[in-house]
Coordinates of C-alpha atoms in Angstrom, one line a residue:
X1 CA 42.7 -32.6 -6.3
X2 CA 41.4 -29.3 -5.4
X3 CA 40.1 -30.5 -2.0
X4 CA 43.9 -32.2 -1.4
X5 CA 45.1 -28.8 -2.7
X6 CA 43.1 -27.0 -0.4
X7 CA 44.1 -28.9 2.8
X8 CA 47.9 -28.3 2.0
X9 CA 47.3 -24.6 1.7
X10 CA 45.8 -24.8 5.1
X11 CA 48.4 -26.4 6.5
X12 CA 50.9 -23.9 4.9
X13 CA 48.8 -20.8 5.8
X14 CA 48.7 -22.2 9.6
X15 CA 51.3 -24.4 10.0
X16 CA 51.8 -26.8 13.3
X17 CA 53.8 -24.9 16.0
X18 CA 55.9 -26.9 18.0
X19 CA 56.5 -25.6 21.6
X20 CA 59.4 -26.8 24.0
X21 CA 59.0 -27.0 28.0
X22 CA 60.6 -28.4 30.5
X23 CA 59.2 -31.5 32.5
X24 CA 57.6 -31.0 35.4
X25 CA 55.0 -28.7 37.0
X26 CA 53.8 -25.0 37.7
X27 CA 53.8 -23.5 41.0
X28 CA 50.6 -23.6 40.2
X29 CA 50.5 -27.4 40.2
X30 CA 49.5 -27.8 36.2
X31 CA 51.0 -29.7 34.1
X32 CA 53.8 -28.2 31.5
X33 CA 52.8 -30.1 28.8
X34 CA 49.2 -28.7 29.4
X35 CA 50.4 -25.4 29.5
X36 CA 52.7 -25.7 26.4
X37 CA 49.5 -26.9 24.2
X38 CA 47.8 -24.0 25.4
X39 CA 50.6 -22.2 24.4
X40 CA 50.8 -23.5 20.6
X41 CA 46.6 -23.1 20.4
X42 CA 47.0 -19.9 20.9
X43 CA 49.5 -18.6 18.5
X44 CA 47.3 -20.4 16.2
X45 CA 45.4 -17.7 16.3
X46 CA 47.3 -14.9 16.4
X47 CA 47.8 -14.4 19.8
X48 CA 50.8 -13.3 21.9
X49 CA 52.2 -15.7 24.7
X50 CA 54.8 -14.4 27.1
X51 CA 57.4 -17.6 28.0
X52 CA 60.1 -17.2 30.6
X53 CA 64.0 -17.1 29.8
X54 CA 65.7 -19.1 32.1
X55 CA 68.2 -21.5 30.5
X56 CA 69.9 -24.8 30.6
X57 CA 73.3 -25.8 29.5
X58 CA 72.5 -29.5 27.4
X59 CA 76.0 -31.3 25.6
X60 CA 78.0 -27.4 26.0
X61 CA 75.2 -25.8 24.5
X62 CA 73.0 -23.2 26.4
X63 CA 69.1 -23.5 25.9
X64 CA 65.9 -21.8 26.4
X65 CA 63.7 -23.9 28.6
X66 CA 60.5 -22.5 27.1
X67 CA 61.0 -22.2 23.2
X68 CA 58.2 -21.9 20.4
X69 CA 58.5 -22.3 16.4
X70 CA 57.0 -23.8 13.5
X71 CA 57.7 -26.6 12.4
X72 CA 57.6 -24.9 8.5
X73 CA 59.9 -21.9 8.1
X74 CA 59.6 -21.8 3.8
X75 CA 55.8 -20.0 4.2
X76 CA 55.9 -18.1 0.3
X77 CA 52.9 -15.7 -1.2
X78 CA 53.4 -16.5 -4.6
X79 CA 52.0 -19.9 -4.6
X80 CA 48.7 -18.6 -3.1
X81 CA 48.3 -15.8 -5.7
X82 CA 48.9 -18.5 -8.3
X83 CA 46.1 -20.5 -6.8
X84 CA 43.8 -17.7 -6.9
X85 CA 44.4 -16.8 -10.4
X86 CA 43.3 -20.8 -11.5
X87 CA 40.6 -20.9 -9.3
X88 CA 39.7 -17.9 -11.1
X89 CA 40.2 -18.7 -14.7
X90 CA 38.3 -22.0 -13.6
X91 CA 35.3 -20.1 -12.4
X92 CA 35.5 -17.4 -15.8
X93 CA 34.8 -21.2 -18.0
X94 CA 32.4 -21.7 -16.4
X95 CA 30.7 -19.1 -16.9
X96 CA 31.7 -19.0 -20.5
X97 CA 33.2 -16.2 -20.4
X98 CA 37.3 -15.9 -21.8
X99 CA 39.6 -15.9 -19.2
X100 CA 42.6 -14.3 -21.1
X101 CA 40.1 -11.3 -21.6
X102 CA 40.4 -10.9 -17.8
X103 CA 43.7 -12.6 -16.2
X104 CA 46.1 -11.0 -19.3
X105 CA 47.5 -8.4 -17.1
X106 CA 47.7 -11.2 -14.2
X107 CA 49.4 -14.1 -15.8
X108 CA 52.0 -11.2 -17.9
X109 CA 50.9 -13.2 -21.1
X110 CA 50.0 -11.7 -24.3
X111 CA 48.0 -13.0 -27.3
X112 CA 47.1 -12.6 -30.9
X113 CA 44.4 -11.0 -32.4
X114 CA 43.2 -14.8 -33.9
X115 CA 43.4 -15.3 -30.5
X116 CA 41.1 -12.9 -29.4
X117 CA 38.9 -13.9 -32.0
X118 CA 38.3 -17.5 -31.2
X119 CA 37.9 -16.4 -26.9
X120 CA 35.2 -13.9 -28.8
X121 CA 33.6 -16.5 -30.6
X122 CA 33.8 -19.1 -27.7
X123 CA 31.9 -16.3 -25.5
X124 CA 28.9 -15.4 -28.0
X125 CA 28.4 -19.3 -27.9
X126 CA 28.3 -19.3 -24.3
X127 CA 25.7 -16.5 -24.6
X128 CA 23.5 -18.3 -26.8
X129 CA 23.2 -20.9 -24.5
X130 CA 21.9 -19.0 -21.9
X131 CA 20.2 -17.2 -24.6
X132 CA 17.9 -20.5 -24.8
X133 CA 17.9 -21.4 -21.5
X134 CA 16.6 -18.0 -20.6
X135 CA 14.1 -18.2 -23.6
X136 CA 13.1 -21.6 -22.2
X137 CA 12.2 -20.4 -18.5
X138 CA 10.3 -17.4 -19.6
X139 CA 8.3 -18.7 -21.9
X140 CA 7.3 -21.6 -19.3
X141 CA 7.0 -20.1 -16.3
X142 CA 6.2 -16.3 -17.3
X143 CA 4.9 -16.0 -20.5
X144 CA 2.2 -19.0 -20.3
X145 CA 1.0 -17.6 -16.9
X146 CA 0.2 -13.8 -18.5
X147 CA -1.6 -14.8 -20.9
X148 CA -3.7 -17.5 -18.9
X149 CA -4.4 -14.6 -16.9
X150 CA -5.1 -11.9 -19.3
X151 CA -6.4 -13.7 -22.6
X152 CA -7.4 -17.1 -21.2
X153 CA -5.5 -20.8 -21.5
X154 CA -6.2 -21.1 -25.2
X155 CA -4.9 -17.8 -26.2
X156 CA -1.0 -18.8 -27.0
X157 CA 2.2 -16.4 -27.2
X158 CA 6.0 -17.1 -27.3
X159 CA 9.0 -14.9 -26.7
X160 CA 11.6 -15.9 -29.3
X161 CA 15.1 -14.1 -28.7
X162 CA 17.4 -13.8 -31.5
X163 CA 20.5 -16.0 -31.4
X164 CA 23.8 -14.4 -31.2
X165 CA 26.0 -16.2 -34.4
X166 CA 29.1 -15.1 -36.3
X167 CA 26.8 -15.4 -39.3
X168 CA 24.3 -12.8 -38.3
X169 CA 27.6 -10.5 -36.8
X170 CA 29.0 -10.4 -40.2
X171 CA 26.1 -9.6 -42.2
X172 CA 25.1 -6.8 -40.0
X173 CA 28.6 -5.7 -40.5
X174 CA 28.4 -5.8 -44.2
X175 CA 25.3 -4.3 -44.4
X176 CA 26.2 -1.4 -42.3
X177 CA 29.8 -0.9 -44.7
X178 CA 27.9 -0.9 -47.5
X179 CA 25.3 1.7 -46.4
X180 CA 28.1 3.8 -45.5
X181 CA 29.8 3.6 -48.7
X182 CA 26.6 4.6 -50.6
X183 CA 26.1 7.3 -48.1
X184 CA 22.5 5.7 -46.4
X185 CA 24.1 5.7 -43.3
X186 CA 26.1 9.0 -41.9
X187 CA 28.6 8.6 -39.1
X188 CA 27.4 11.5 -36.0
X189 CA 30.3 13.1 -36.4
X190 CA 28.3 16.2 -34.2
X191 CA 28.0 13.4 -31.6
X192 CA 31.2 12.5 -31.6
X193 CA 33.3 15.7 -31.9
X194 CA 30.9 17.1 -28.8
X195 CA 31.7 13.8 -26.8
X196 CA 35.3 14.6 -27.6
X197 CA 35.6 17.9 -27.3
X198 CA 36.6 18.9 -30.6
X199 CA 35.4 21.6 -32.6
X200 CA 33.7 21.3 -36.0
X201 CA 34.2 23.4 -39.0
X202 CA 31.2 25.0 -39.6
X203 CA 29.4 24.4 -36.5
X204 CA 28.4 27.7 -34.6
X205 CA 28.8 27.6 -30.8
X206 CA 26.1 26.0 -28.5
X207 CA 24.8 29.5 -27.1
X208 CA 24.8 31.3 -30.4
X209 CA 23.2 28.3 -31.9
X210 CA 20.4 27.8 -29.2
X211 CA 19.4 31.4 -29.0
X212 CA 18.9 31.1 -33.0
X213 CA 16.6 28.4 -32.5
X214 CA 14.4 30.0 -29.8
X215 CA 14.3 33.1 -31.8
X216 CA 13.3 30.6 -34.5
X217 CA 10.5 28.7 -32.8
X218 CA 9.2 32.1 -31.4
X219 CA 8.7 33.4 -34.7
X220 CA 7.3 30.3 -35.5
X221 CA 4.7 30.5 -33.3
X222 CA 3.7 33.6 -33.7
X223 CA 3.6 32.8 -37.3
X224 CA 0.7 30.0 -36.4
X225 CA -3.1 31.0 -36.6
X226 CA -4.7 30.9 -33.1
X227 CA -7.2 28.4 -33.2
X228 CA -8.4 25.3 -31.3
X229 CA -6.9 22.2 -33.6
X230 CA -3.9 21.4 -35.2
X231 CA -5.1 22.2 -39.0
X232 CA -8.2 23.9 -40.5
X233 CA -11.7 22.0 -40.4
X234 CA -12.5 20.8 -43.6
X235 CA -15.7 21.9 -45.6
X236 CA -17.6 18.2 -44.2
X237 CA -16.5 19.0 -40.5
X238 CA -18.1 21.7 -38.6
X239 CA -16.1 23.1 -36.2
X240 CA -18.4 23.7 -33.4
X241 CA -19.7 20.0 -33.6
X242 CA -16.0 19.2 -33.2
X243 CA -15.4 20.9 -30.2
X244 CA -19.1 19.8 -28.9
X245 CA -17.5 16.4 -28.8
X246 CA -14.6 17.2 -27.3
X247 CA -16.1 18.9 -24.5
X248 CA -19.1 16.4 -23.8
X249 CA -15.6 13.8 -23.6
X250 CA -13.9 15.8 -21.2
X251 CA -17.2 15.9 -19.1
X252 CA -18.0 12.4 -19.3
X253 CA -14.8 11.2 -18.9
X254 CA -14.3 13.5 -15.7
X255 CA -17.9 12.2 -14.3
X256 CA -16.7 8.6 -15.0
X257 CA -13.4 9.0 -13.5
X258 CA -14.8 10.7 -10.4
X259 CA -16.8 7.8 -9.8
X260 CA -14.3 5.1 -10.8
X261 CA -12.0 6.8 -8.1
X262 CA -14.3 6.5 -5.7
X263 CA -14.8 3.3 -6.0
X264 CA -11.5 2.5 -6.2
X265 CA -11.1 4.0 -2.4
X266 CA -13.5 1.5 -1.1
X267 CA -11.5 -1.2 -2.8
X268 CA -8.3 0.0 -1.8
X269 CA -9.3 -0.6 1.9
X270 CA -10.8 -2.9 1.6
X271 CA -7.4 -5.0 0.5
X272 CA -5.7 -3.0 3.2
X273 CA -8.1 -3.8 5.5
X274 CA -7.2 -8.0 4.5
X275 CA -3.6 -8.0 3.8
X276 CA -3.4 -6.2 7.5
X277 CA -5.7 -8.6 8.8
X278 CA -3.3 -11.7 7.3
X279 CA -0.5 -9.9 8.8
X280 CA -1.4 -10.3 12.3
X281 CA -2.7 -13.4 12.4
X282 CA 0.3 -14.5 10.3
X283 CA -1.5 -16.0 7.8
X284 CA -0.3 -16.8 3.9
X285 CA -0.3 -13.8 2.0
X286 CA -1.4 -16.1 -1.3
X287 CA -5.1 -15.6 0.5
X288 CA -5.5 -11.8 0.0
X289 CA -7.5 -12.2 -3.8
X290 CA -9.4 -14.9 -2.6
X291 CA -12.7 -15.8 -0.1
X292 CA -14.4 -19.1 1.1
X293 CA -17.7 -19.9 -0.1
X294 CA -19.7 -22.7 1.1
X295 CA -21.2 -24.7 -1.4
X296 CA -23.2 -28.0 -1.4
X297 CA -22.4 -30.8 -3.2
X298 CA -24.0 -33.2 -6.0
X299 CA -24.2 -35.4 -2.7
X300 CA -25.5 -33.2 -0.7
X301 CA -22.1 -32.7 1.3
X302 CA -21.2 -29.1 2.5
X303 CA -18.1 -27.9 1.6
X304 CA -16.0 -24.6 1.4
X305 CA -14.4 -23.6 -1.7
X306 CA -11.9 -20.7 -2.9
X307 CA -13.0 -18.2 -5.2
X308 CA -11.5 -15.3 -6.8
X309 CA -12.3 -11.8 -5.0
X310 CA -13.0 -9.0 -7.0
X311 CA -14.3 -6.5 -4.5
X312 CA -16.7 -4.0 -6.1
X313 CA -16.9 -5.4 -9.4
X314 CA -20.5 -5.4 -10.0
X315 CA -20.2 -1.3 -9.7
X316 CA -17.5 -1.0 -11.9
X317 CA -19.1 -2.5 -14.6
X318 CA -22.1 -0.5 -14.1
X319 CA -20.3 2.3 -13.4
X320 CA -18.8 1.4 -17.0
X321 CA -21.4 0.4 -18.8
X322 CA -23.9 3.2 -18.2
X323 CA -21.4 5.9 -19.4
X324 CA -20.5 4.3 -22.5
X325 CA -24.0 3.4 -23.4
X326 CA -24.9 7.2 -23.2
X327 CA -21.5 8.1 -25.5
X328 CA -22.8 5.1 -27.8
X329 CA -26.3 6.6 -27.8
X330 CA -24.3 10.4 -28.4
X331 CA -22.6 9.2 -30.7
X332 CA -25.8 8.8 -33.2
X333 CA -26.8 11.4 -32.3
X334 CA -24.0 13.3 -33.9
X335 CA -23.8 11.2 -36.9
X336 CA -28.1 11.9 -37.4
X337 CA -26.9 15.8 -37.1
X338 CA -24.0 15.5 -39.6
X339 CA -26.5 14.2 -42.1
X340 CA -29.2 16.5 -41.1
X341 CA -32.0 13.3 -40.6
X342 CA -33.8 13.2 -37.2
X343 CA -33.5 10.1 -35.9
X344 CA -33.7 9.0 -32.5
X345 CA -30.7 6.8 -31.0
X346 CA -31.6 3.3 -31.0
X347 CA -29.8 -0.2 -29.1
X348 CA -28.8 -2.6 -32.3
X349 CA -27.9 -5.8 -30.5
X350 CA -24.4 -6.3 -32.7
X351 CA -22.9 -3.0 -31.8
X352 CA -24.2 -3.4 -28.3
X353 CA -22.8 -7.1 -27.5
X354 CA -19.8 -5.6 -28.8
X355 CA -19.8 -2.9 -25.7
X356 CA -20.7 -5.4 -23.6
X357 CA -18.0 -7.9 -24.0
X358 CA -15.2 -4.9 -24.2
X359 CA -16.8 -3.9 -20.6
X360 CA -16.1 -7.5 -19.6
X361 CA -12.6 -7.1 -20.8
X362 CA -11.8 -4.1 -19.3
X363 CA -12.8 -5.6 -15.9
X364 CA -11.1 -8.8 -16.4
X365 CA -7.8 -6.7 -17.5
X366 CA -8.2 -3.9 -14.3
X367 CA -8.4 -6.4 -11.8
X368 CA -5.8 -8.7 -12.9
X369 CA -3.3 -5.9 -13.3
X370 CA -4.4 -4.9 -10.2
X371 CA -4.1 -8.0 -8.4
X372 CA -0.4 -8.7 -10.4
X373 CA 0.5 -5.4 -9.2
X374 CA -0.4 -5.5 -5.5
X375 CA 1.3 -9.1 -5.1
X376 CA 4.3 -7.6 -7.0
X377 CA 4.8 -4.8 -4.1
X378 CA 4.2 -7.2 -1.4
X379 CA 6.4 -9.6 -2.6
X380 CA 9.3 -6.8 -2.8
X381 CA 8.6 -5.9 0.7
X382 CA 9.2 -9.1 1.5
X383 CA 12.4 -9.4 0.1
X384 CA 13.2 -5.9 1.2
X385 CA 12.1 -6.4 5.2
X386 CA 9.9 -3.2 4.7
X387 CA 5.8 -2.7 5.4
X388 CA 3.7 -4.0 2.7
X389 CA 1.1 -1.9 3.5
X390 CA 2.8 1.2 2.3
X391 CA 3.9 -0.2 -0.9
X392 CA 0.4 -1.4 -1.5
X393 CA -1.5 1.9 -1.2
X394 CA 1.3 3.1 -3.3
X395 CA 0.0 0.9 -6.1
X396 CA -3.5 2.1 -6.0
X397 CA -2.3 5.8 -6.0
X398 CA -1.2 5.4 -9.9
X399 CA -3.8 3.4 -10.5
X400 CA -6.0 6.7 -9.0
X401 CA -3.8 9.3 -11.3
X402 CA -2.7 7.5 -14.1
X403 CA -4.6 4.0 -14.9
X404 CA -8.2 5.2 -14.6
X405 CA -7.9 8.8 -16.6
X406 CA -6.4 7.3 -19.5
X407 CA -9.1 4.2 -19.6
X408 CA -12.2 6.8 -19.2
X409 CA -10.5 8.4 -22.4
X410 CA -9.8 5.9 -24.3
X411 CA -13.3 3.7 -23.9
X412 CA -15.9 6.7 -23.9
X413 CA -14.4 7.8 -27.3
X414 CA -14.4 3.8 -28.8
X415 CA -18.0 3.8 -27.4
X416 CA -18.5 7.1 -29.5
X417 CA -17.0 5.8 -32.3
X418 CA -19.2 2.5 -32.4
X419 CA -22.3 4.5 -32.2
X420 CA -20.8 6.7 -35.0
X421 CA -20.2 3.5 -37.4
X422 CA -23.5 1.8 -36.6
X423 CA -25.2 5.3 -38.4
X424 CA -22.3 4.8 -41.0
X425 CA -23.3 1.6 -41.4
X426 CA -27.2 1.9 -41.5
X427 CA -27.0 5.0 -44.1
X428 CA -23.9 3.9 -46.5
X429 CA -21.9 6.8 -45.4
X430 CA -18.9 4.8 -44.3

């Protein structure tokens, strides 16, 4: 029906023209009829024709010899604007969505407020189906894959998304009236008088109000002792081992970070260096983390397999690995000098496989972010028609300011810490 009703809009829209000639031939020696098609073809579309006026005199009546109309005069508007509007309260069901919410105005129809009520309902249950079908696809196809990557296949994780019902509306509503009736919950009346423009009884103006506050905080903190932490040592902490820490962390972490960064530069062109080199030669981008390596078969057949490239990955784990054993081994130290016993820092194989395996975690997490990352930029080149290369260095830039200050912090201090609880530990302090 809507194809049939299509067609017969067409032919409205454009209707046939009929064109009258007389027989015979041009000067030119073409046809009439020939030229009176082309004549019709053109005011298909749009165009002018220029036809001559000589006349005829047929049964007392005087004619044109060249005449052009169409052969349907009763061309109206209204019946196309009442096609659009179906097609597009068609197109709002489908989409679930209530179509006297958007055509009211168009169709000059009115309804109740049960009405609106059951289009409301009839949209949240629209919603919750593509509530589950979006919980579907991203647990399939997004969720499983970050985890494979970052925790391995047998670590499992599911994104659940709360369903949208009338059931859950009304008790949040309920909930919220009664909070406000035993005064839990307080309107922003603030909020909403500023967003209106109205003013509050009470309420000072914003200037007088903001210069009472800095006066306020600058009283404050001149008020506050000057001093290095946020509260007193206690009588068990000694201040000067506490800022000892502090500033063999900073150092460490700055030496780490140094080093981390540079070899991070390497890497970075490294990848440059490939994805430019796949760019040229046109080759599939999908290749970038990887490299061939020929192997030899059970059989003793050759062959070339792909494996995973990590470039520099031996020297960031070493890189790694030697700093925190030497905040692990500083760490002792600091808990012998708390309890005033002088021991030497020694390896104890449970707190040091723990080090180990969180160094092999930390690898396994940088280069897959990194990797995720990179692939995510090129991949939004792609789509964008810009230069990948760009995007990509772009990537290792935050990795260079952001990513590798905040994990030399927060490892060189958890290796401190485990040295710390291996004394605790040993001794019964903790």
């Amino acid at each position: 029906m809507i194809q049939f009703m299509m067609k017969y809009f067409e032919r409205r829209g454009i209707p046939p023209t009929k064109v009258r000639f007389p027989p015979g031939k041009t000067k030119e020696g073409k046809s009439t009829a020939e030229v009176a098609v082309e004549m019709g073809r053109a005011l298909q579309s749009e165009s002018v024709v220029a036809i001559p006026s000589s006349v005829w005199e047929i049964g007392g009546k005087v004619l044109y010899k060249w005449d052009v109309e169409y052969l349907d005069e009763q061309r109206r508007g209204d019946m196309f604007q009442s096609a659009l509007v179906s097609l597009e309260a068609k197109i709002l069901r489908a989409m679930f969505v209530p179509e006297r919410v958007i055509t009211q105005d168009t169709l000059s129809k009115a309804g109740s407020y049960s009405l609106s009520k059951v289009h409301a309902d009839m949209f949240l249950l629209g919603e919750e189906g593509l509530t589950v079908s979006l919980e579907d696809q991203i647990n399939k196809y997004l969720i499983s894959k970050l985890v494979e990557i970052n925790f391995g296949k047998k670590a499992w994780a599911r994104v659940e998304i709360e369903r949208i019902t009338e059931a859950r509306k009304q008790f949040l509503k309920d909930v919220f009236m009664e909070m406000l009736k035993s005064g839990d919950a307080k309107p922003a009346a603030d909020a909403i008088a500023d967003y209106l423009g109205l003013p509050m009884e009470g309420k000072q103006p914003e200037a007088q109000e903001a210069e009472e506050k800095s006066e306020t905080s600058i009283s404050l903190e001149e008020s506050q002792p000057a001093g290095r932490w946020w509260r007193e040592p206690t009588e068990l902490e000694d201040e000067k081992m506490l800022a000892d820490i502090e500033d063999k962390v900073d150092i460490e972490k700055e030496v780490l970070a140094n080093e981390l960064t540079s070899i991070l530069d390497d890497v970075e062109e490294k990848v440059v260096s490939k994805l430019d080199s796949l760019l040229r030669r046109n080759e599939d981008l999908g290749d970038l983390w990887y490299r061939n390596v020929r192997t030899i078969t059970p059989e003793g057949m050759r062959k070339i397999e792909k494996v995973v490239w990590e470039p520099r990955r031996s020297d960031v784990r070493k890189a790694f690995l030697n700093k925190m054993k030497e905040m692990y081994f500083y760490g002792q130290k600091t808990a012998f000098d708390e309890l005033g016993m002088a021991e030497d820092p020694k390896v104890d194989k449970r707190y040091w496989n723990k080090l180990q395996m969180r160094v092999q975690t930390i690898l396994d997490e940088f280069y897959s972010n990194l990797r995720y990352k990179v692939n995510l930029a090129i991949t939004e080149t792609a789509a964008s028609q810009e230069a990948p290369i760009p995007k990509v260095r772009a990537v290792f830039s935050v990795y260079r300011n952001k990513k590798i200050p905040t994990m030399c912090d927060t490892e060189l201090m958890m290796a401190f810490n485990i040295g710390r609880k291996q004394v605790a530990d040993y001794y019964g302090t903790g």
